[in-house]
Amino acid sequence: PFFQPIFDLISGKIVGCEVLARWVKADGSIVLPYQFIPLSEQTGRIVPLTWQLVDNALAQLRPYLRSDKNFRVAFNFGASHLLQPGFADDLRRHVTGARVGSRNIVIELTEREELPDLDHAANLISSLQERGYVIALDDAGTGHSGLSYVQKLGADVIKIDKFFVDSVVTTRSARVLIELLVNLAKELGMTTVAEGIETQEQADALRSLGVDKGQGYLVSPAVPCAKFLALLELNKLSRELAETTRAA
Ligand code: C2E
Ligand code: CA
Ligand code: CA
């Protein structure tokens, strides 16, 4: 597991992370997910791979999670994995096995894979929410599903794709679409996270459009756990410093 920070667009505080799979080879070179996730999805290997990633990531982050109860760790789950019978029980086993609270866990469900049964998915989402998990819709607005999907599923978070973030500064239609997603989220009691933020101008534009949180190279790419923990420490110190300077 590699960890990419998710930060509050107003305060700059790192409030969570997304766990992204990396295959580190014996020679230290890194294989990116697009080279192995699609194949592992086709072969069903994605299920053990995901649980291994969950176990590893939570074991590494546990000391930090115990010190910050509000910190949220997001994992990517494909629709076919989520809809397998017994998913909720499997999830509970892995999360309690790691001695972590369900409130620390975000389940990112991508739009890439079409949901065969929207009602079943909506029921599952609400039962996971009852158990304390946070549900995020990944890649919103890019799939085949349209906005009724967002409304029907009843998730907690909309993730705004990098595709829209790339042109938020330069293209009016991107801003219009983001505003639409932000308004939809507010209307449905959801929050928004924008991904792929590379510049301060993009972060400023997203904040002014009402997006809550962000993720992207502006703050950090996905990094190994030790580096991620160092980033958290640095983020805390720089915010304390800003606080002291303001007070003075
Ligand atoms: P995603 O879930 O949409 O993840 C966001 C992708 O955007 C990540 O790519 C991340 O590294 C990249 N990214 C974030 N910020 C920036 C930025 O500022 N600039 C640029 N250029 N890229 C940025 P990554 O890690 O290559 O993952 C690609 C996709 O593979 C993910 O897209 C996700 O759908 C899938 N994936 C990754 N790990 C897992 C996993 O453990 N399980 C499953 N099912 N899918 C995974
Ligand atoms: Ca994701
Ligand atoms: Ca995404």
PDB file of C-alpha atoms and ligand atoms in Angstrom:
ATOM      1  CA  PRO A   1       0.000   0.000   0.000  1.00  0.00           C
ATOM      2  CA  PHE A   2       1.006   3.565  -0.824  1.00  0.00           C
ATOM      3  CA  PHE A   3      -0.791   6.466   0.854  1.00  0.00           C
ATOM      4  CA  GLN A   4      -1.919   9.739  -0.737  1.00  0.00           C
ATOM      5  CA  PRO A   5      -3.019  12.536   1.631  1.00  0.00           C
ATOM      6  CA  ILE A   6      -6.517  14.017   1.472  1.00  0.00           C
ATOM      7  CA  PHE A   7      -6.604  17.566   2.841  1.00  0.00           C
ATOM      8  CA  ASP A   8      -9.202  20.118   3.875  1.00  0.00           C
ATOM      9  CA  LEU A   9      -9.290  22.784   1.139  1.00  0.00           C
ATOM     10  CA  ILE A  10      -9.919  25.584   3.658  1.00  0.00           C
ATOM     11  CA  SER A  11      -7.533  24.757   6.512  1.00  0.00           C
ATOM     12  CA  GLY A  12      -4.934  22.745   4.570  1.00  0.00           C
ATOM     13  CA  LYS A  13      -5.072  20.077   7.279  1.00  0.00           C
ATOM     14  CA  ILE A  14      -4.472  16.481   6.155  1.00  0.00           C
ATOM     15  CA  VAL A  15      -7.645  14.737   7.296  1.00  0.00           C
ATOM     16  CA  GLY A  16      -7.262  11.364   5.635  1.00  0.00           C
ATOM     17  CA  CYS A  17      -5.664   9.390   2.849  1.00  0.00           C
ATOM     18  CA  GLU A  18      -6.421   7.122  -0.076  1.00  0.00           C
ATOM     19  CA  VAL A  19      -4.645   3.776  -0.163  1.00  0.00           C
ATOM     20  CA  LEU A  20      -3.357   2.994  -3.671  1.00  0.00           C
ATOM     21  CA  ALA A  21      -1.885  -0.327  -4.716  1.00  0.00           C
ATOM     22  CA  ARG A  22       1.742  -0.411  -5.866  1.00  0.00           C
ATOM     23  CA  TRP A  23       3.686  -3.466  -6.865  1.00  0.00           C
ATOM     24  CA  VAL A  24       7.270  -2.985  -5.707  1.00  0.00           C
ATOM     25  CA  LYS A  25       9.555  -5.423  -7.505  1.00  0.00           C
ATOM     26  CA  ALA A  26      12.684  -7.002  -6.035  1.00  0.00           C
ATOM     27  CA  ASP A  27      14.891  -4.479  -7.874  1.00  0.00           C
ATOM     28  CA  GLY A  28      12.925  -1.614  -6.235  1.00  0.00           C
ATOM     29  CA  SER A  29      11.090  -0.584  -9.414  1.00  0.00           C
ATOM     30  CA  ILE A  30       7.396   0.217  -9.034  1.00  0.00           C
ATOM     31  CA  VAL A  31       4.575  -1.193 -11.155  1.00  0.00           C
ATOM     32  CA  LEU A  32       1.509   1.098 -11.318  1.00  0.00           C
ATOM     33  CA  PRO A  33      -2.056  -0.191 -10.823  1.00  0.00           C
ATOM     34  CA  TYR A  34      -3.170   0.201 -14.444  1.00  0.00           C
ATOM     35  CA  GLN A  35      -0.673  -2.552 -15.276  1.00  0.00           C
ATOM     36  CA  PHE A  36      -2.155  -5.115 -12.879  1.00  0.00           C
ATOM     37  CA  ILE A  37      -5.564  -4.008 -11.501  1.00  0.00           C
ATOM     38  CA  PRO A  38      -7.587  -4.632 -14.722  1.00  0.00           C
ATOM     39  CA  LEU A  39      -6.101  -8.107 -15.111  1.00  0.00           C
ATOM     40  CA  SER A  40      -6.629  -8.949 -11.444  1.00  0.00           C
ATOM     41  CA  GLU A  41     -10.238  -7.755 -11.780  1.00  0.00           C
ATOM     42  CA  GLN A  42     -10.790 -10.074 -14.750  1.00  0.00           C
ATOM     43  CA  THR A  43      -9.277 -13.075 -12.967  1.00  0.00           C
ATOM     44  CA  GLY A  44     -10.854 -12.495  -9.550  1.00  0.00           C
ATOM     45  CA  ARG A  45      -7.407 -11.995  -7.958  1.00  0.00           C
ATOM     46  CA  ILE A  46      -8.564  -8.500  -7.014  1.00  0.00           C
ATOM     47  CA  VAL A  47     -10.405  -9.900  -3.976  1.00  0.00           C
ATOM     48  CA  PRO A  48      -7.389 -11.396  -2.118  1.00  0.00           C
ATOM     49  CA  LEU A  49      -5.267  -8.495  -3.373  1.00  0.00           C
ATOM     50  CA  THR A  50      -7.665  -5.962  -1.843  1.00  0.00           C
ATOM     51  CA  TRP A  51      -7.857  -7.730   1.528  1.00  0.00           C
ATOM     52  CA  GLN A  52      -4.080  -8.016   1.647  1.00  0.00           C
ATOM     53  CA  LEU A  53      -3.864  -4.286   0.950  1.00  0.00           C
ATOM     54  CA  VAL A  54      -6.440  -3.504   3.676  1.00  0.00           C
ATOM     55  CA  ASP A  55      -4.598  -5.650   6.259  1.00  0.00           C
ATOM     56  CA  ASN A  56      -1.194  -4.165   5.392  1.00  0.00           C
ATOM     57  CA  ALA A  57      -2.360  -0.574   5.271  1.00  0.00           C
ATOM     58  CA  LEU A  58      -4.298  -0.753   8.556  1.00  0.00           C
ATOM     59  CA  ALA A  59      -1.448  -2.536  10.361  1.00  0.00           C
ATOM     60  CA  GLN A  60       0.936   0.213   9.291  1.00  0.00           C
ATOM     61  CA  LEU A  61      -1.402   3.092  10.125  1.00  0.00           C
ATOM     62  CA  ARG A  62      -2.880   1.687  13.356  1.00  0.00           C
ATOM     63  CA  PRO A  63      -0.721   3.700  15.806  1.00  0.00           C
ATOM     64  CA  TYR A  64      -1.682   6.906  14.020  1.00  0.00           C
ATOM     65  CA  LEU A  65      -5.384   5.982  13.779  1.00  0.00           C
ATOM     66  CA  ARG A  66      -5.489   5.419  17.527  1.00  0.00           C
ATOM     67  CA  SER A  67      -4.258   9.000  18.067  1.00  0.00           C
ATOM     68  CA  ASP A  68      -6.694  10.594  15.592  1.00  0.00           C
ATOM     69  CA  LYS A  69     -10.183   9.103  15.739  1.00  0.00           C
ATOM     70  CA  ASN A  70     -11.446  11.353  12.928  1.00  0.00           C
ATOM     71  CA  PHE A  71      -8.781  10.336  10.413  1.00  0.00           C
ATOM     72  CA  ARG A  72     -10.222   8.552   7.378  1.00  0.00           C
ATOM     73  CA  VAL A  73      -8.495   5.889   5.319  1.00  0.00           C
ATOM     74  CA  ALA A  74     -10.025   5.222   1.896  1.00  0.00           C
ATOM     75  CA  PHE A  75      -9.806   1.965  -0.052  1.00  0.00           C
ATOM     76  CA  ASN A  76     -10.886   1.236  -3.627  1.00  0.00           C
ATOM     77  CA  PHE A  77     -13.411  -1.552  -4.099  1.00  0.00           C
ATOM     78  CA  GLY A  78     -14.778  -2.774  -7.415  1.00  0.00           C
ATOM     79  CA  ALA A  79     -18.555  -3.229  -7.678  1.00  0.00           C
ATOM     80  CA  SER A  80     -18.290  -6.985  -8.240  1.00  0.00           C
ATOM     81  CA  HIS A  81     -16.233  -7.371  -5.057  1.00  0.00           C
ATOM     82  CA  LEU A  82     -18.570  -5.186  -2.996  1.00  0.00           C
ATOM     83  CA  LEU A  83     -21.637  -7.098  -4.192  1.00  0.00           C
ATOM     84  CA  GLN A  84     -20.245 -10.534  -3.345  1.00  0.00           C
ATOM     85  CA  PRO A  85     -22.311 -12.345  -0.710  1.00  0.00           C
ATOM     86  CA  GLY A  86     -20.756 -11.938   2.710  1.00  0.00           C
ATOM     87  CA  PHE A  87     -18.832  -8.767   1.814  1.00  0.00           C
ATOM     88  CA  ALA A  88     -19.962  -6.857   4.919  1.00  0.00           C
ATOM     89  CA  ASP A  89     -18.887  -9.723   7.215  1.00  0.00           C
ATOM     90  CA  ASP A  90     -15.517 -10.050   5.461  1.00  0.00           C
ATOM     91  CA  LEU A  91     -14.984  -6.327   5.845  1.00  0.00           C
ATOM     92  CA  ARG A  92     -15.830  -6.462   9.544  1.00  0.00           C
ATOM     93  CA  ARG A  93     -13.360  -9.317  10.051  1.00  0.00           C
ATOM     94  CA  HIS A  94     -10.523  -7.385   8.440  1.00  0.00           C
ATOM     95  CA  VAL A  95     -11.319  -4.092  10.175  1.00  0.00           C
ATOM     96  CA  THR A  96     -11.829  -5.535  13.666  1.00  0.00           C
ATOM     97  CA  GLY A  97      -8.824  -7.811  13.087  1.00  0.00           C
ATOM     98  CA  ALA A  98      -6.770  -4.650  12.605  1.00  0.00           C
ATOM     99  CA  ARG A  99      -8.324  -3.217  15.817  1.00  0.00           C
ATOM    100  CA  VAL A 100      -9.493  -0.127  13.947  1.00  0.00           C
ATOM    101  CA  GLY A 101     -12.928   1.532  14.102  1.00  0.00           C
ATOM    102  CA  SER A 102     -15.310   1.347  11.126  1.00  0.00           C
ATOM    103  CA  ARG A 103     -15.615   5.157  11.310  1.00  0.00           C
ATOM    104  CA  ASN A 104     -11.987   5.393  10.178  1.00  0.00           C
ATOM    105  CA  ILE A 105     -12.747   3.525   6.953  1.00  0.00           C
ATOM    106  CA  VAL A 106     -13.936   4.957   3.625  1.00  0.00           C
ATOM    107  CA  ILE A 107     -15.078   2.624   0.874  1.00  0.00           C
ATOM    108  CA  GLU A 108     -14.517   4.115  -2.579  1.00  0.00           C
ATOM    109  CA  LEU A 109     -16.793   2.605  -5.158  1.00  0.00           C
ATOM    110  CA  THR A 110     -15.816   3.353  -8.741  1.00  0.00           C
ATOM    111  CA  GLU A 111     -18.229   4.092 -11.562  1.00  0.00           C
ATOM    112  CA  ARG A 112     -15.946   2.278 -13.985  1.00  0.00           C
ATOM    113  CA  GLU A 113     -17.733  -1.005 -13.486  1.00  0.00           C
ATOM    114  CA  GLU A 114     -21.475  -0.835 -14.038  1.00  0.00           C
ATOM    115  CA  LEU A 115     -23.610  -1.824 -11.048  1.00  0.00           C
ATOM    116  CA  PRO A 116     -25.849  -4.707 -12.148  1.00  0.00           C
ATOM    117  CA  ASP A 117     -28.478  -4.051  -9.502  1.00  0.00           C
ATOM    118  CA  LEU A 118     -28.817  -0.511  -8.209  1.00  0.00           C
ATOM    119  CA  ASP A 119     -31.359  -1.371  -5.489  1.00  0.00           C
ATOM    120  CA  HIS A 120     -29.162  -4.122  -4.087  1.00  0.00           C
ATOM    121  CA  ALA A 121     -26.160  -1.748  -4.117  1.00  0.00           C
ATOM    122  CA  ALA A 122     -28.188   0.978  -2.367  1.00  0.00           C
ATOM    123  CA  ASN A 123     -29.291  -1.488   0.344  1.00  0.00           C
ATOM    124  CA  LEU A 124     -25.739  -2.684   0.881  1.00  0.00           C
ATOM    125  CA  ILE A 125     -24.490   0.908   1.104  1.00  0.00           C
ATOM    126  CA  SER A 126     -27.054   1.785   3.737  1.00  0.00           C
ATOM    127  CA  SER A 127     -26.230  -1.299   5.811  1.00  0.00           C
ATOM    128  CA  LEU A 128     -22.510  -0.436   5.641  1.00  0.00           C
ATOM    129  CA  GLN A 129     -23.340   3.120   6.732  1.00  0.00           C
ATOM    130  CA  GLU A 130     -25.293   1.752   9.680  1.00  0.00           C
ATOM    131  CA  ARG A 131     -22.144  -0.107  10.705  1.00  0.00           C
ATOM    132  CA  GLY A 132     -20.234   3.194  10.643  1.00  0.00           C
ATOM    133  CA  TYR A 133     -18.377   3.034   7.331  1.00  0.00           C
ATOM    134  CA  VAL A 134     -18.166   6.047   5.030  1.00  0.00           C
ATOM    135  CA  ILE A 135     -19.053   5.460   1.367  1.00  0.00           C
ATOM    136  CA  ALA A 136     -17.548   7.517  -1.467  1.00  0.00           C
ATOM    137  CA  LEU A 137     -18.505   7.468  -5.149  1.00  0.00           C
ATOM    138  CA  ASP A 138     -15.306   7.522  -7.179  1.00  0.00           C
ATOM    139  CA  ASP A 139     -14.935   9.048 -10.650  1.00  0.00           C
ATOM    140  CA  ALA A 140     -18.357  10.725 -10.386  1.00  0.00           C
ATOM    141  CA  GLY A 141     -19.589  12.205 -13.639  1.00  0.00           C
ATOM    142  CA  THR A 142     -17.208  10.217 -15.836  1.00  0.00           C
ATOM    143  CA  GLY A 143     -19.001   6.855 -16.027  1.00  0.00           C
ATOM    144  CA  HIS A 144     -22.086   5.670 -17.811  1.00  0.00           C
ATOM    145  CA  SER A 145     -24.344   6.156 -14.865  1.00  0.00           C
ATOM    146  CA  GLY A 146     -25.474   9.760 -14.769  1.00  0.00           C
ATOM    147  CA  LEU A 147     -26.593  11.779 -11.798  1.00  0.00           C
ATOM    148  CA  SER A 148     -29.566   9.607 -10.831  1.00  0.00           C
ATOM    149  CA  TYR A 149     -26.980   7.021  -9.788  1.00  0.00           C
ATOM    150  CA  VAL A 150     -25.545   9.458  -7.236  1.00  0.00           C
ATOM    151  CA  GLN A 151     -29.014  10.189  -5.935  1.00  0.00           C
ATOM    152  CA  LYS A 152     -30.093   6.527  -5.750  1.00  0.00           C
ATOM    153  CA  LEU A 153     -27.011   5.086  -4.065  1.00  0.00           C
ATOM    154  CA  GLY A 154     -27.154   7.353  -1.006  1.00  0.00           C
ATOM    155  CA  ALA A 155     -23.379   7.526  -0.450  1.00  0.00           C
ATOM    156  CA  ASP A 156     -21.632  10.056   1.840  1.00  0.00           C
ATOM    157  CA  VAL A 157     -18.962  11.505  -0.433  1.00  0.00           C
ATOM    158  CA  ILE A 158     -18.650  12.404  -4.132  1.00  0.00           C
ATOM    159  CA  LYS A 159     -15.130  12.207  -5.535  1.00  0.00           C
ATOM    160  CA  ILE A 160     -14.701  14.708  -8.365  1.00  0.00           C
ATOM    161  CA  ASP A 161     -12.472  13.231 -11.056  1.00  0.00           C
ATOM    162  CA  LYS A 162      -9.126  14.687 -12.134  1.00  0.00           C
ATOM    163  CA  PHE A 163     -10.620  15.089 -15.607  1.00  0.00           C
ATOM    164  CA  PHE A 164     -12.669  18.076 -14.354  1.00  0.00           C
ATOM    165  CA  VAL A 165      -9.961  19.359 -11.994  1.00  0.00           C
ATOM    166  CA  ASP A 166      -7.454  19.566 -14.902  1.00  0.00           C
ATOM    167  CA  SER A 167      -9.495  22.254 -16.614  1.00  0.00           C
ATOM    168  CA  VAL A 168     -11.151  23.965 -13.622  1.00  0.00           C
ATOM    169  CA  VAL A 169      -9.004  27.101 -14.053  1.00  0.00           C
ATOM    170  CA  THR A 170      -9.255  27.319 -17.842  1.00  0.00           C
ATOM    171  CA  THR A 171     -12.675  25.975 -18.849  1.00  0.00           C
ATOM    172  CA  ARG A 172     -16.049  27.298 -17.842  1.00  0.00           C
ATOM    173  CA  SER A 173     -17.852  24.035 -18.560  1.00  0.00           C
ATOM    174  CA  ALA A 174     -15.615  22.208 -16.055  1.00  0.00           C
ATOM    175  CA  ARG A 175     -16.501  24.802 -13.413  1.00  0.00           C
ATOM    176  CA  VAL A 176     -20.202  24.462 -14.228  1.00  0.00           C
ATOM    177  CA  LEU A 177     -20.027  20.707 -13.831  1.00  0.00           C
ATOM    178  CA  ILE A 178     -18.123  20.877 -10.549  1.00  0.00           C
ATOM    179  CA  GLU A 179     -20.624  23.407  -9.224  1.00  0.00           C
ATOM    180  CA  LEU A 180     -23.406  21.024 -10.214  1.00  0.00           C
ATOM    181  CA  LEU A 181     -21.775  18.144  -8.312  1.00  0.00           C
ATOM    182  CA  VAL A 182     -21.169  20.381  -5.263  1.00  0.00           C
ATOM    183  CA  ASN A 183     -24.810  21.520  -5.245  1.00  0.00           C
ATOM    184  CA  LEU A 184     -26.044  17.975  -5.713  1.00  0.00           C
ATOM    185  CA  ALA A 185     -23.817  16.831  -2.820  1.00  0.00           C
ATOM    186  CA  LYS A 186     -25.144  19.598  -0.542  1.00  0.00           C
ATOM    187  CA  GLU A 187     -28.715  18.838  -1.519  1.00  0.00           C
ATOM    188  CA  LEU A 188     -28.197  15.154  -0.651  1.00  0.00           C
ATOM    189  CA  GLY A 189     -26.202  15.804   2.553  1.00  0.00           C
ATOM    190  CA  MET A 190     -22.944  14.597   1.016  1.00  0.00           C
ATOM    191  CA  THR A 191     -19.441  16.109   0.960  1.00  0.00           C
ATOM    192  CA  THR A 192     -17.026  16.450  -1.975  1.00  0.00           C
ATOM    193  CA  VAL A 193     -13.380  15.525  -2.554  1.00  0.00           C
ATOM    194  CA  ALA A 194     -11.565  16.679  -5.708  1.00  0.00           C
ATOM    195  CA  GLU A 195      -8.706  14.535  -6.961  1.00  0.00           C
ATOM    196  CA  GLY A 196      -5.648  15.250  -9.098  1.00  0.00           C
ATOM    197  CA  ILE A 197      -5.016  18.797  -7.804  1.00  0.00           C
ATOM    198  CA  GLU A 198      -1.590  19.829  -9.092  1.00  0.00           C
ATOM    199  CA  THR A 199      -1.541  23.619  -8.693  1.00  0.00           C
ATOM    200  CA  GLN A 200      -2.472  26.201  -6.072  1.00  0.00           C
ATOM    201  CA  GLU A 201      -4.709  27.906  -8.683  1.00  0.00           C
ATOM    202  CA  GLN A 202      -6.741  24.718  -9.027  1.00  0.00           C
ATOM    203  CA  ALA A 203      -7.025  24.379  -5.233  1.00  0.00           C
ATOM    204  CA  ASP A 204      -8.191  28.020  -4.960  1.00  0.00           C
ATOM    205  CA  ALA A 205     -10.739  27.586  -7.751  1.00  0.00           C
ATOM    206  CA  LEU A 206     -12.116  24.387  -6.205  1.00  0.00           C
ATOM    207  CA  ARG A 207     -12.384  25.989  -2.772  1.00  0.00           C
ATOM    208  CA  SER A 208     -14.275  28.939  -4.212  1.00  0.00           C
ATOM    209  CA  LEU A 209     -16.667  26.511  -5.943  1.00  0.00           C
ATOM    210  CA  GLY A 210     -17.420  24.998  -2.523  1.00  0.00           C
ATOM    211  CA  VAL A 211     -15.489  21.715  -2.783  1.00  0.00           C
ATOM    212  CA  ASP A 212     -14.632  20.461   0.729  1.00  0.00           C
ATOM    213  CA  LYS A 213     -11.482  18.396   0.374  1.00  0.00           C
ATOM    214  CA  GLY A 214      -8.705  17.705  -2.101  1.00  0.00           C
ATOM    215  CA  GLN A 215      -6.067  15.251  -3.109  1.00  0.00           C
ATOM    216  CA  GLY A 216      -3.201  15.597  -5.563  1.00  0.00           C
ATOM    217  CA  TYR A 217       0.453  16.213  -6.345  1.00  0.00           C
ATOM    218  CA  LEU A 218       0.112  19.778  -4.993  1.00  0.00           C
ATOM    219  CA  VAL A 219       0.378  18.225  -1.534  1.00  0.00           C
ATOM    220  CA  SER A 220       1.867  14.822  -2.370  1.00  0.00           C
ATOM    221  CA  PRO A 221       1.627  11.795  -4.676  1.00  0.00           C
ATOM    222  CA  ALA A 222       0.969   8.411  -3.054  1.00  0.00           C
ATOM    223  CA  VAL A 223       3.990   7.524  -0.909  1.00  0.00           C
ATOM    224  CA  PRO A 224       5.053   4.630   1.351  1.00  0.00           C
ATOM    225  CA  CYS A 225       3.834   4.676   4.959  1.00  0.00           C
ATOM    226  CA  ALA A 226       6.999   6.076   6.616  1.00  0.00           C
ATOM    227  CA  LYS A 227       7.015   9.026   4.232  1.00  0.00           C
ATOM    228  CA  PHE A 228       3.276   9.530   4.703  1.00  0.00           C
ATOM    229  CA  LEU A 229       3.664   9.661   8.512  1.00  0.00           C
ATOM    230  CA  ALA A 230       6.475  12.221   8.075  1.00  0.00           C
ATOM    231  CA  LEU A 231       4.159  14.302   5.853  1.00  0.00           C
ATOM    232  CA  LEU A 232       1.475  14.226   8.561  1.00  0.00           C
ATOM    233  CA  GLU A 233       3.991  15.464  11.142  1.00  0.00           C
ATOM    234  CA  LEU A 234       5.172  18.252   8.818  1.00  0.00           C
ATOM    235  CA  ASN A 235       1.572  19.259   8.068  1.00  0.00           C
ATOM    236  CA  LYS A 236       0.841  19.495  11.795  1.00  0.00           C
ATOM    237  CA  LEU A 237       3.968  21.553  12.498  1.00  0.00           C
ATOM    238  CA  SER A 238       3.389  23.994   9.651  1.00  0.00           C
ATOM    239  CA  ARG A 239      -0.193  24.556  10.789  1.00  0.00           C
ATOM    240  CA  GLU A 240       0.957  25.130  14.375  1.00  0.00           C
ATOM    241  CA  LEU A 241       3.568  27.579  13.099  1.00  0.00           C
ATOM    242  CA  ALA A 242       0.932  29.461  11.078  1.00  0.00           C
ATOM    243  CA  GLU A 243      -1.268  29.543  14.197  1.00  0.00           C
ATOM    244  CA  THR A 244       1.562  30.978  16.354  1.00  0.00           C
ATOM    245  CA  THR A 245       2.433  33.587  13.717  1.00  0.00           C
ATOM    246  CA  ARG A 246      -1.216  34.652  13.534  1.00  0.00           C
ATOM    247  CA  ALA A 247      -1.458  34.900  17.334  1.00  0.00           C
ATOM    248  CA  ALA A 248       1.706  37.022  17.426  1.00  0.00           C
TER     249      ALA A 248
HETATM  250  P1  C2E B   1      -8.397   6.401  -8.638  1.00  0.00           P
HETATM  251  O1  C2E B   1      -9.059   5.663  -7.552  1.00  0.00           O
HETATM  252  O2  C2E B   1      -9.173   7.420  -9.373  1.00  0.00           O
HETATM  253  O3  C2E B   1      -7.076   7.013  -7.989  1.00  0.00           O
HETATM  254  C1  C2E B   1      -6.571   8.263  -8.290  1.00  0.00           C
HETATM  255  C2  C2E B   1      -5.393   8.165  -9.211  1.00  0.00           C
HETATM  256  O4  C2E B   1      -4.941   9.482  -9.505  1.00  0.00           O
HETATM  257  C3  C2E B   1      -4.183   7.457  -8.589  1.00  0.00           C
HETATM  258  O5  C2E B   1      -3.545   6.774  -9.641  1.00  0.00           O
HETATM  259  C4  C2E B   1      -3.320   8.613  -8.133  1.00  0.00           C
HETATM  260  O6  C2E B   1      -1.960   8.268  -8.005  1.00  0.00           O
HETATM  261  C5  C2E B   1      -3.568   9.593  -9.234  1.00  0.00           C
HETATM  262  N1  C2E B   1      -3.310  10.968  -8.840  1.00  0.00           N
HETATM  263  C6  C2E B   1      -3.627  11.537  -7.664  1.00  0.00           C
HETATM  264  N2  C2E B   1      -3.281  12.831  -7.645  1.00  0.00           N
HETATM  265  C7  C2E B   1      -2.760  13.102  -8.861  1.00  0.00           C
HETATM  266  C8  C2E B   1      -2.218  14.284  -9.455  1.00  0.00           C
HETATM  267  O7  C2E B   1      -2.178  15.363  -8.862  1.00  0.00           O
HETATM  268  N3  C2E B   1      -1.769  14.194 -10.741  1.00  0.00           N
HETATM  269  C9  C2E B   1      -1.812  13.023 -11.435  1.00  0.00           C
HETATM  270  N4  C2E B   1      -1.349  13.027 -12.687  1.00  0.00           N
HETATM  271  N5  C2E B   1      -2.311  11.881 -10.910  1.00  0.00           N
HETATM  272  C10 C2E B   1      -2.777  11.924  -9.625  1.00  0.00           C
HETATM  273  P2  C2E B   1      -3.018   5.300  -9.488  1.00  0.00           P
HETATM  274  O8  C2E B   1      -2.442   5.107  -8.125  1.00  0.00           O
HETATM  275  O9  C2E B   1      -2.154   5.036 -10.682  1.00  0.00           O
HETATM  276  O10 C2E B   1      -4.323   4.446  -9.561  1.00  0.00           O
HETATM  277  C11 C2E B   1      -5.062   4.368 -10.735  1.00  0.00           C
HETATM  278  C12 C2E B   1      -6.359   3.686 -10.490  1.00  0.00           C
HETATM  279  O11 C2E B   1      -6.167   2.307 -10.187  1.00  0.00           O
HETATM  280  C13 C2E B   1      -7.100   4.253  -9.288  1.00  0.00           C
HETATM  281  O12 C2E B   1      -7.804   5.389  -9.732  1.00  0.00           O
HETATM  282  C14 C2E B   1      -7.991   3.110  -8.884  1.00  0.00           C
HETATM  283  O13 C2E B   1      -9.187   3.123  -9.615  1.00  0.00           O
HETATM  284  C15 C2E B   1      -7.177   1.912  -9.287  1.00  0.00           C
HETATM  285  N6  C2E B   1      -6.584   1.358  -8.080  1.00  0.00           N
HETATM  286  C16 C2E B   1      -5.466   1.712  -7.419  1.00  0.00           C
HETATM  287  N7  C2E B   1      -5.287   0.953  -6.323  1.00  0.00           N
HETATM  288  C17 C2E B   1      -6.357   0.097  -6.287  1.00  0.00           C
HETATM  289  C18 C2E B   1      -6.765  -0.934  -5.410  1.00  0.00           C
HETATM  290  O14 C2E B   1      -6.126  -1.216  -4.393  1.00  0.00           O
HETATM  291  N8  C2E B   1      -7.936  -1.600  -5.705  1.00  0.00           N
HETATM  292  C19 C2E B   1      -8.681  -1.278  -6.786  1.00  0.00           C
HETATM  293  N9  C2E B   1      -9.818  -1.953  -7.005  1.00  0.00           N
HETATM  294  N10 C2E B   1      -8.332  -0.303  -7.636  1.00  0.00           N
HETATM  295  C20 C2E B   1      -7.183   0.366  -7.395  1.00  0.00           C
HETATM  296 CA    CA B   2     -10.198   6.022  -5.767  1.00  0.00          CA
HETATM  297 CA    CA B   3     -11.016   8.682  -9.098  1.00  0.00          CA
END
